[in-house]
Amino acid sequence: MSATRVLVLNSGSSSVKYQLLDMADSSRLAVGLVERIGEETSRLKHTPLAGDGAERERTGPIADHEAALKAVAAELAADGLGLDSPELAAIGHRVVHGGKHFTEPTVVDDAVLAEIERLIPVAPLHNPANLTGIRTAQALRPDLPQVAVFDTAFHTTMPEAAARYAIDVATADEHRVRRYGFHGTSHAYVSRTTAELLGKAPEDVNVIVLHLGNGASASAVRGGRCVDTSMGLTPLEGLVMGTRSGDLDPAVIFHLARVGGLSIDEIDTLLNKKSGLIGLCGDNDMREIRRRIDEGDEQARLAFDIYIHRLKKYIGAYYAVLGRVDAIAFTAGVGENAAPVRAAAVAGLEELGLAVDGELNSVRSDEPRLISPEYARVKVAVVPTDEELEIAAQTYALVGRHG
Ligand code: AMP
């Protein structure tokens, strides 16, 4: 029996999301989530997709990641999908920050763990949790390959001109200050799927990918390789997001500290958690913002307009970076679902060859699809992202051939 299953783990500071996939046909066998790890009210939601598919939920304290992963293993075992199965080929881990070093998925060994640890100063919230997830999984199945799939890897092809900030080079290098970009797994998957949708090879297509979720980023992809992206040293740069400001004059920070008397930590929280859509209008859910706009709410309207203005600026910028654009692809929660965002983002860009067909744009679907009119020179696509499938596929490609 050949091993074709891959368990994908996305470990956060107090949560673990997981999916078990069978790469023989890319099908999902089970999906689930453990939340509020370390609290009294931890919760595990598990949905087996093979049998009756009924969701199971367990509540009660789950002390740490080890306990969480053991609980997940027990749920999978109850479905006959235990982690001890010989059909399990590998565990694929989402790792947020791979720095400059990790340009592709990597089988974890001690040196890899040490490098992920060394990157903690540039990803203080994410990398420690990702490391805990890997170490816990290693303890459960020491014989199994663990693969790290990095959010930054797809962006390591960015030229220096795009990756460097215009600050003193020695200082930047000493502290590893440069633009790394994030959501890379999604940008890779969506740009490739967009090429497929156009019936072309990725090498022959230039795409602007707009990943618009609660976090949001844009990327310019030339012939399958990322040449620019909107997130930088951290996921704070770029587009207006659910709770993050995106781009601003760095002197805003000095001003808030010197004149406003805010501490660095307070400014960090302000810009990452209390800005963006939620800071502008009190809501970060695009559905709620659209509902308020429909009721005539001016604050929600302004938040939407600021969001769209920034988005349009990035479309224009990446158009210029690429020179020739074949398609623009919308993805993630907002990009896949919010037709008004898609319509507004490309409105007025007909001279650039961009247009959206109102009827096609209003169709709801889980499938990748084009929403531009036949005549449009630049195609507009909606491509549901699937980061777990991409992590599983990359993991399997790395270890499957030995399985
Ligand atoms: P993500 O981070 O990709 O899960 O995206 C989450 C965000 O997607 C939410 O905060 C909403 O703003 C947005 N979203 C989800 N569903 C819809 C929808 N049906 N219409 C508009 N926005 C949506």
Short mmCIF file of C-alpha atoms and ligand atoms in Angstrom, two decimals:
data_model
loop_
_atom_site.label_atom_id
_atom_site.label_comp_id
_atom_site.label_asym_id
_atom_site.label_seq_id
_atom_site.Cartn_x
_atom_site.Cartn_y
_atom_site.Cartn_z
CA MET A 1 0.00 0.00 0.00
CA SER A 2 1.50 3.34 -0.95
CA ALA A 3 1.31 6.27 1.41
CA THR A 4 -0.70 9.06 -0.21
CA ARG A 5 -2.22 10.91 2.76
CA VAL A 6 -0.93 14.24 4.01
CA LEU A 7 -1.96 15.93 7.26
CA VAL A 8 -1.78 19.72 6.98
CA LEU A 9 -1.32 21.65 10.22
CA ASN A 10 -1.68 25.40 10.64
CA SER A 11 -0.63 26.09 14.23
CA GLY A 12 -1.43 29.48 15.74
CA SER A 13 -0.62 30.71 19.22
CA SER A 14 -3.86 29.32 20.68
CA SER A 15 -5.31 27.32 17.82
CA VAL A 16 -4.57 24.49 15.41
CA LYS A 17 -6.35 24.14 12.08
CA TYR A 18 -5.94 20.86 10.29
CA GLN A 19 -6.94 18.95 7.19
CA LEU A 20 -6.21 15.39 6.17
CA LEU A 21 -5.99 14.99 2.40
CA ASP A 22 -5.49 12.04 0.12
CA MET A 23 -3.13 13.16 -2.62
CA ALA A 24 -4.03 10.16 -4.82
CA ASP A 25 -7.04 12.27 -5.89
CA SER A 26 -6.54 15.51 -3.87
CA SER A 27 -9.65 14.70 -1.84
CA ARG A 28 -10.23 15.87 1.72
CA LEU A 29 -10.79 13.13 4.31
CA ALA A 30 -11.26 15.29 7.39
CA VAL A 31 -11.05 18.92 8.43
CA GLY A 32 -11.08 20.54 11.84
CA LEU A 33 -9.99 23.16 14.28
CA VAL A 34 -8.89 23.36 17.90
CA GLU A 35 -9.46 26.78 19.43
CA ARG A 36 -8.67 28.50 22.71
CA ILE A 37 -5.82 26.12 23.58
CA GLY A 38 -4.67 26.73 27.16
CA GLU A 39 -8.05 28.01 28.31
CA GLU A 40 -10.87 26.31 30.22
CA THR A 41 -13.16 26.69 27.24
CA SER A 42 -11.07 25.01 24.55
CA ARG A 43 -13.06 23.61 21.67
CA LEU A 44 -12.35 20.99 19.04
CA LYS A 45 -14.47 20.85 15.90
CA HIS A 46 -13.91 17.87 13.68
CA THR A 47 -15.62 17.02 10.42
CA PRO A 48 -14.93 13.67 8.75
CA LEU A 49 -15.62 14.06 5.05
CA ALA A 50 -15.44 10.41 4.05
CA GLY A 51 -18.25 8.74 6.06
CA ASP A 52 -21.48 10.44 7.14
CA GLY A 53 -19.70 13.81 7.35
CA ALA A 54 -21.37 14.83 10.61
CA GLU A 55 -19.42 17.48 12.52
CA ARG A 56 -18.31 16.55 16.04
CA GLU A 57 -17.57 19.10 18.71
CA ARG A 58 -15.77 18.69 22.03
CA THR A 59 -15.44 21.42 24.61
CA GLY A 60 -13.37 21.48 27.80
CA PRO A 61 -9.82 22.40 28.70
CA ILE A 62 -7.04 21.48 26.27
CA ALA A 63 -3.84 22.50 28.06
CA ASP A 64 -1.34 22.90 25.24
CA HIS A 65 -0.48 22.08 21.63
CA GLU A 66 0.57 18.57 22.53
CA ALA A 67 -2.81 17.86 24.11
CA ALA A 68 -4.49 19.50 21.11
CA LEU A 69 -2.69 17.34 18.60
CA LYS A 70 -3.39 14.21 20.64
CA ALA A 71 -7.08 15.12 20.68
CA VAL A 72 -6.98 15.60 16.89
CA ALA A 73 -5.21 12.25 16.51
CA ALA A 74 -7.95 10.58 18.60
CA GLU A 75 -10.68 12.09 16.42
CA LEU A 76 -8.94 10.94 13.25
CA ALA A 77 -8.41 7.47 14.74
CA ALA A 78 -12.14 7.23 15.53
CA ASP A 79 -12.74 7.65 11.79
CA GLY A 80 -10.19 4.99 10.91
CA LEU A 81 -7.76 7.72 9.80
CA GLY A 82 -5.29 7.49 12.69
CA LEU A 83 -1.86 9.12 12.51
CA ASP A 84 -0.31 5.67 12.92
CA SER A 85 -1.71 4.63 9.54
CA PRO A 86 0.87 3.46 6.99
CA GLU A 87 -1.07 5.51 4.45
CA LEU A 88 0.09 8.76 6.03
CA ALA A 89 3.01 10.02 3.92
CA ALA A 90 3.91 13.21 5.74
CA ILE A 91 2.74 16.14 7.82
CA GLY A 92 2.84 19.53 6.11
CA HIS A 93 3.15 22.60 8.33
CA ARG A 94 2.31 26.16 7.44
CA VAL A 95 5.22 28.29 8.62
CA VAL A 96 4.67 32.00 8.32
CA HIS A 97 8.21 33.34 8.09
CA GLY A 98 11.00 31.63 6.18
CA GLY A 99 13.10 34.77 5.70
CA LYS A 100 15.41 34.88 2.67
CA HIS A 101 16.71 31.43 3.44
CA PHE A 102 13.73 29.20 2.67
CA THR A 103 12.82 29.53 -0.97
CA GLU A 104 10.84 26.29 -1.17
CA PRO A 105 9.12 23.65 0.96
CA THR A 106 11.67 21.95 3.17
CA VAL A 107 11.83 18.66 5.05
CA VAL A 108 12.33 19.56 8.70
CA ASP A 109 15.53 18.60 10.49
CA ASP A 110 17.35 20.19 13.44
CA ALA A 111 19.03 22.81 11.26
CA VAL A 112 15.68 23.82 9.75
CA LEU A 113 14.13 24.12 13.21
CA ALA A 114 17.05 26.29 14.33
CA GLU A 115 16.63 28.60 11.31
CA ILE A 116 12.87 28.98 11.89
CA GLU A 117 13.71 29.83 15.49
CA ARG A 118 16.30 32.38 14.37
CA LEU A 119 13.54 34.15 12.43
CA ILE A 120 11.35 34.67 15.52
CA PRO A 121 12.41 38.34 15.86
CA VAL A 122 10.81 39.10 12.47
CA ALA A 123 7.70 36.98 13.15
CA PRO A 124 7.23 37.07 16.92
CA LEU A 125 3.56 36.08 16.85
CA HIS A 126 3.65 33.31 14.27
CA ASN A 127 6.94 31.42 14.14
CA PRO A 128 6.92 30.29 17.81
CA ALA A 129 3.47 28.74 17.35
CA ASN A 130 4.50 27.13 14.06
CA LEU A 131 7.58 25.66 15.76
CA THR A 132 5.50 24.26 18.60
CA GLY A 133 3.23 22.60 16.04
CA ILE A 134 6.18 20.96 14.27
CA ARG A 135 7.83 19.76 17.48
CA THR A 136 4.58 18.33 18.78
CA ALA A 137 3.93 16.47 15.53
CA GLN A 138 7.52 15.17 15.54
CA ALA A 139 7.02 13.77 19.03
CA LEU A 140 3.86 11.96 17.93
CA ARG A 141 5.35 10.48 14.73
CA PRO A 142 9.17 10.76 14.92
CA ASP A 143 9.58 8.49 11.89
CA LEU A 144 7.40 10.59 9.58
CA PRO A 145 8.71 13.40 7.34
CA GLN A 146 7.58 16.80 8.58
CA VAL A 147 7.59 19.44 5.85
CA ALA A 148 7.64 23.19 6.43
CA VAL A 149 5.80 25.21 3.77
CA PHE A 150 6.62 28.90 4.11
CA ASP A 151 4.25 31.82 3.55
CA THR A 152 7.21 33.85 2.36
CA ALA A 153 8.74 31.33 -0.06
CA PHE A 154 6.82 32.33 -3.20
CA HIS A 155 8.05 35.90 -2.77
CA THR A 156 11.75 35.07 -2.57
CA THR A 157 11.96 35.54 -6.35
CA MET A 158 11.34 39.27 -5.93
CA PRO A 159 14.21 41.29 -7.36
CA GLU A 160 16.28 43.33 -4.91
CA ALA A 161 14.76 46.50 -6.36
CA ALA A 162 11.36 45.39 -5.06
CA ALA A 163 12.51 43.66 -1.89
CA ARG A 164 14.72 46.38 -0.41
CA TYR A 165 13.54 49.40 1.52
CA ALA A 166 15.40 52.60 0.73
CA ILE A 167 17.16 52.78 4.09
CA ASP A 168 20.81 52.47 5.12
CA VAL A 169 21.96 49.14 3.71
CA ALA A 170 24.18 48.13 6.63
CA THR A 171 21.42 48.76 9.18
CA ALA A 172 18.89 46.92 7.04
CA ASP A 173 21.17 43.91 6.62
CA GLU A 174 22.16 43.79 10.28
CA HIS A 175 18.52 43.54 11.34
CA ARG A 176 17.28 41.64 8.29
CA VAL A 177 14.97 44.48 7.37
CA ARG A 178 13.58 43.89 3.88
CA ARG A 179 10.29 43.08 2.21
CA TYR A 180 9.47 39.38 2.55
CA GLY A 181 5.76 39.24 1.66
CA PHE A 182 3.17 36.79 3.01
CA HIS A 183 0.17 34.73 1.84
CA GLY A 184 2.68 33.22 -0.61
CA THR A 185 1.01 29.81 -0.69
CA SER A 186 -2.21 31.49 -1.78
CA HIS A 187 -0.52 33.74 -4.36
CA ALA A 188 1.26 30.70 -5.82
CA TYR A 189 -1.92 28.61 -6.02
CA VAL A 190 -4.11 31.40 -7.37
CA SER A 191 -1.65 32.64 -10.01
CA ARG A 192 -1.15 29.09 -11.28
CA THR A 193 -4.90 28.37 -11.30
CA THR A 194 -5.52 31.63 -13.17
CA ALA A 195 -3.09 30.53 -15.88
CA GLU A 196 -4.99 27.22 -16.11
CA LEU A 197 -8.25 29.14 -16.39
CA LEU A 198 -6.79 31.05 -19.34
CA GLY A 199 -5.68 27.76 -20.89
CA LYS A 200 -2.02 28.81 -20.73
CA ALA A 201 1.17 27.70 -19.05
CA PRO A 202 2.11 29.77 -15.95
CA GLU A 203 5.38 30.76 -17.73
CA ASP A 204 3.37 32.55 -20.42
CA VAL A 205 1.10 34.58 -18.17
CA ASN A 206 1.42 37.80 -16.13
CA VAL A 207 -1.07 38.04 -13.28
CA ILE A 208 -1.94 40.49 -10.54
CA VAL A 209 -3.28 38.49 -7.58
CA LEU A 210 -5.46 40.28 -5.04
CA HIS A 211 -5.75 38.18 -1.88
CA LEU A 212 -8.47 40.02 0.02
CA GLY A 213 -9.32 38.33 3.29
CA ASN A 214 -9.20 39.74 6.79
CA GLY A 215 -5.50 40.12 6.02
CA ALA A 216 -4.99 41.34 2.45
CA SER A 217 -2.13 41.45 -0.01
CA ALA A 218 -1.51 41.99 -3.70
CA SER A 219 1.20 40.45 -5.81
CA ALA A 220 2.62 40.92 -9.28
CA VAL A 221 3.45 37.55 -10.85
CA ARG A 222 5.44 37.42 -14.09
CA GLY A 223 5.55 34.04 -15.81
CA GLY A 224 4.80 32.18 -12.59
CA ARG A 225 7.36 34.07 -10.49
CA CYS A 226 6.54 36.76 -7.96
CA VAL A 227 8.17 40.10 -8.82
CA ASP A 228 6.48 42.29 -6.22
CA THR A 229 4.06 42.00 -3.33
CA SER A 230 2.39 44.46 -1.01
CA MET A 231 3.22 43.02 2.40
CA GLY A 232 6.72 43.72 3.67
CA LEU A 233 8.89 42.92 6.67
CA THR A 234 5.62 42.04 8.40
CA PRO A 235 2.03 41.64 7.18
CA LEU A 236 1.29 45.26 8.12
CA GLU A 237 2.35 46.91 4.86
CA GLY A 238 0.23 47.42 1.79
CA LEU A 239 -3.52 47.23 1.35
CA VAL A 240 -6.16 48.38 3.81
CA MET A 241 -7.12 45.23 5.75
CA GLY A 242 -9.76 44.15 8.25
CA THR A 243 -7.83 45.47 11.25
CA ARG A 244 -4.45 46.60 9.80
CA SER A 245 -3.70 50.02 8.36
CA GLY A 246 -1.53 48.92 5.46
CA ASP A 247 0.73 51.66 4.03
CA LEU A 248 1.26 54.85 5.94
CA ASP A 249 3.93 57.49 6.35
CA PRO A 250 6.38 55.92 8.86
CA ALA A 251 6.53 59.33 10.56
CA VAL A 252 2.96 58.71 11.79
CA ILE A 253 4.60 56.37 14.30
CA PHE A 254 7.06 59.04 15.55
CA HIS A 255 4.23 61.53 15.75
CA LEU A 256 1.99 59.22 17.77
CA ALA A 257 4.88 58.48 20.13
CA ARG A 258 6.20 62.02 20.53
CA VAL A 259 3.01 64.04 20.35
CA GLY A 260 0.40 61.43 21.25
CA GLY A 261 2.46 59.83 24.03
CA LEU A 262 1.67 56.30 22.85
CA SER A 263 4.15 53.53 23.59
CA ILE A 264 5.63 51.37 20.82
CA ASP A 265 3.43 48.46 21.94
CA GLU A 266 0.34 50.65 21.88
CA ILE A 267 1.15 51.84 18.37
CA ASP A 268 1.79 48.24 17.31
CA THR A 269 -1.65 47.23 18.61
CA LEU A 270 -3.27 50.31 17.07
CA LEU A 271 -1.89 49.66 13.60
CA ASN A 272 -2.30 45.86 13.59
CA LYS A 273 -5.54 45.38 15.50
CA LYS A 274 -7.49 48.65 15.62
CA SER A 275 -6.92 50.12 12.17
CA GLY A 276 -7.98 49.24 8.64
CA LEU A 277 -11.71 48.78 8.17
CA ILE A 278 -12.40 48.29 11.87
CA GLY A 279 -10.56 51.49 12.76
CA LEU A 280 -12.31 53.43 10.03
CA CYS A 281 -15.88 52.34 10.69
CA GLY A 282 -16.02 49.88 13.59
CA ASP A 283 -16.61 46.80 11.41
CA ASN A 284 -14.09 44.59 9.65
CA ASP A 285 -16.58 42.28 7.96
CA MET A 286 -17.25 43.38 4.40
CA ARG A 287 -20.78 41.94 4.54
CA GLU A 288 -21.65 44.23 7.45
CA ILE A 289 -19.99 47.22 5.78
CA ARG A 290 -22.01 46.67 2.59
CA ARG A 291 -25.20 46.34 4.64
CA ARG A 292 -24.47 49.65 6.38
CA ILE A 293 -23.70 51.34 3.06
CA ASP A 294 -27.04 50.14 1.70
CA GLU A 295 -28.67 51.84 4.70
CA GLY A 296 -26.90 55.11 3.89
CA ASP A 297 -24.16 54.92 6.55
CA GLU A 298 -21.53 57.53 5.58
CA GLN A 299 -18.78 56.17 7.82
CA ALA A 300 -19.06 52.71 6.26
CA ARG A 301 -19.08 54.33 2.79
CA LEU A 302 -15.86 56.22 3.52
CA ALA A 303 -14.17 53.06 4.89
CA PHE A 304 -15.15 51.23 1.69
CA ASP A 305 -13.91 54.08 -0.49
CA ILE A 306 -10.52 54.17 1.28
CA TYR A 307 -10.24 50.39 0.90
CA ILE A 308 -10.99 50.59 -2.83
CA HIS A 309 -8.73 53.61 -3.41
CA ARG A 310 -5.72 51.71 -2.01
CA LEU A 311 -6.62 48.58 -3.96
CA LYS A 312 -6.81 50.54 -7.20
CA LYS A 313 -3.44 52.15 -6.52
CA TYR A 314 -1.87 48.71 -6.22
CA ILE A 315 -3.53 47.47 -9.41
CA GLY A 316 -2.06 50.49 -11.20
CA ALA A 317 1.35 50.03 -9.59
CA TYR A 318 1.58 46.35 -10.45
CA TYR A 319 0.33 47.01 -13.95
CA ALA A 320 3.33 49.30 -14.35
CA VAL A 321 5.69 46.79 -12.71
CA LEU A 322 4.56 44.00 -15.06
CA GLY A 323 4.25 46.10 -18.23
CA ARG A 324 1.82 43.60 -19.70
CA VAL A 325 -1.01 42.08 -17.65
CA ASP A 326 -3.01 39.05 -18.81
CA ALA A 327 -5.29 38.73 -15.82
CA ILE A 328 -6.25 40.08 -12.43
CA ALA A 329 -7.38 37.43 -9.95
CA PHE A 330 -9.50 38.07 -6.87
CA THR A 331 -9.30 35.60 -3.99
CA ALA A 332 -9.93 35.01 -0.24
CA GLY A 333 -13.04 35.92 1.80
CA VAL A 334 -13.66 39.38 0.34
CA GLY A 335 -12.19 38.73 -3.12
CA GLU A 336 -14.22 35.55 -3.62
CA ASN A 337 -17.50 36.83 -2.25
CA ALA A 338 -17.81 40.59 -2.45
CA ALA A 339 -18.94 41.46 -5.99
CA PRO A 340 -19.16 45.21 -5.19
CA VAL A 341 -15.47 45.23 -4.18
CA ARG A 342 -14.46 43.58 -7.47
CA ALA A 343 -16.61 45.95 -9.52
CA ALA A 344 -15.36 49.06 -7.71
CA ALA A 345 -11.69 48.01 -7.86
CA VAL A 346 -11.63 47.91 -11.66
CA ALA A 347 -14.21 50.63 -12.35
CA GLY A 348 -12.76 53.32 -14.60
CA LEU A 349 -9.82 51.20 -15.72
CA GLU A 350 -11.20 50.47 -19.21
CA GLU A 351 -8.26 52.31 -20.78
CA LEU A 352 -6.03 49.67 -19.18
CA GLY A 353 -8.09 46.94 -20.85
CA LEU A 354 -9.89 46.08 -17.63
CA ALA A 355 -13.62 45.56 -17.20
CA VAL A 356 -16.04 43.45 -15.19
CA ASP A 357 -19.27 42.01 -16.59
CA GLY A 358 -22.02 42.86 -14.09
CA GLU A 359 -23.93 39.64 -14.62
CA LEU A 360 -20.90 37.34 -14.44
CA ASN A 361 -19.66 39.24 -11.40
CA SER A 362 -22.88 38.62 -9.48
CA VAL A 363 -22.80 34.82 -9.95
CA ARG A 364 -21.86 32.97 -6.76
CA SER A 365 -19.71 29.90 -7.21
CA ASP A 366 -16.93 27.89 -5.58
CA GLU A 367 -15.27 27.36 -8.95
CA PRO A 368 -12.52 29.46 -10.54
CA ARG A 369 -14.20 31.66 -13.15
CA LEU A 370 -13.81 34.69 -15.39
CA ILE A 371 -15.97 37.73 -14.74
CA SER A 372 -14.67 40.02 -17.49
CA PRO A 373 -16.61 40.57 -20.72
CA GLU A 374 -15.45 38.69 -23.81
CA TYR A 375 -13.86 41.80 -25.34
CA ALA A 376 -11.70 42.71 -22.33
CA ARG A 377 -7.98 42.64 -23.10
CA VAL A 378 -7.13 41.87 -19.48
CA LYS A 379 -9.17 39.05 -17.99
CA VAL A 380 -10.63 39.41 -14.50
CA ALA A 381 -10.87 36.14 -12.57
CA VAL A 382 -12.30 34.94 -9.28
CA VAL A 383 -10.24 32.04 -7.98
CA PRO A 384 -11.16 30.51 -4.61
CA THR A 385 -7.89 30.00 -2.80
CA ASP A 386 -6.99 26.67 -1.22
CA GLU A 387 -3.90 27.04 0.93
CA GLU A 388 -4.32 23.64 2.58
CA LEU A 389 -4.45 21.83 -0.76
CA GLU A 390 -1.39 23.76 -1.92
CA ILE A 391 0.51 22.91 1.30
CA ALA A 392 -0.49 19.25 0.92
CA ALA A 393 0.49 19.21 -2.76
CA GLN A 394 3.89 20.79 -2.07
CA THR A 395 4.48 18.43 0.87
CA TYR A 396 3.51 15.40 -1.17
CA ALA A 397 5.61 16.48 -4.14
CA LEU A 398 8.60 16.65 -1.81
CA VAL A 399 8.16 13.32 0.00
CA GLY A 400 5.55 11.38 -1.97
CA ARG A 401 7.98 10.00 -4.49
CA HIS A 402 9.82 8.23 -1.68
CA GLY A 403 6.59 6.90 -0.09
P1 AMP B 1 -10.54 35.27 5.07
O1 AMP B 1 -9.52 35.97 5.92
O2 AMP B 1 -10.05 34.94 3.70
O3 AMP B 1 -11.23 34.13 5.75
O4 AMP B 1 -11.71 36.37 4.82
C1 AMP B 1 -12.54 36.80 5.87
C2 AMP B 1 -13.30 38.04 5.43
O5 AMP B 1 -14.01 37.78 4.22
C3 AMP B 1 -14.39 38.48 6.40
O6 AMP B 1 -13.87 39.32 7.40
C4 AMP B 1 -15.34 39.25 5.50
O7 AMP B 1 -14.94 40.61 5.43
C5 AMP B 1 -15.14 38.66 4.14
N1 AMP B 1 -16.29 37.87 3.66
C6 AMP B 1 -16.58 36.59 3.91
N2 AMP B 1 -17.73 36.23 3.30
C7 AMP B 1 -18.16 37.32 2.65
C8 AMP B 1 -19.30 37.62 1.82
N3 AMP B 1 -20.23 36.68 1.55
N4 AMP B 1 -19.41 38.86 1.33
C9 AMP B 1 -18.50 39.81 1.59
N5 AMP B 1 -17.41 39.58 2.34
C10 AMP B 1 -17.25 38.38 2.87
#
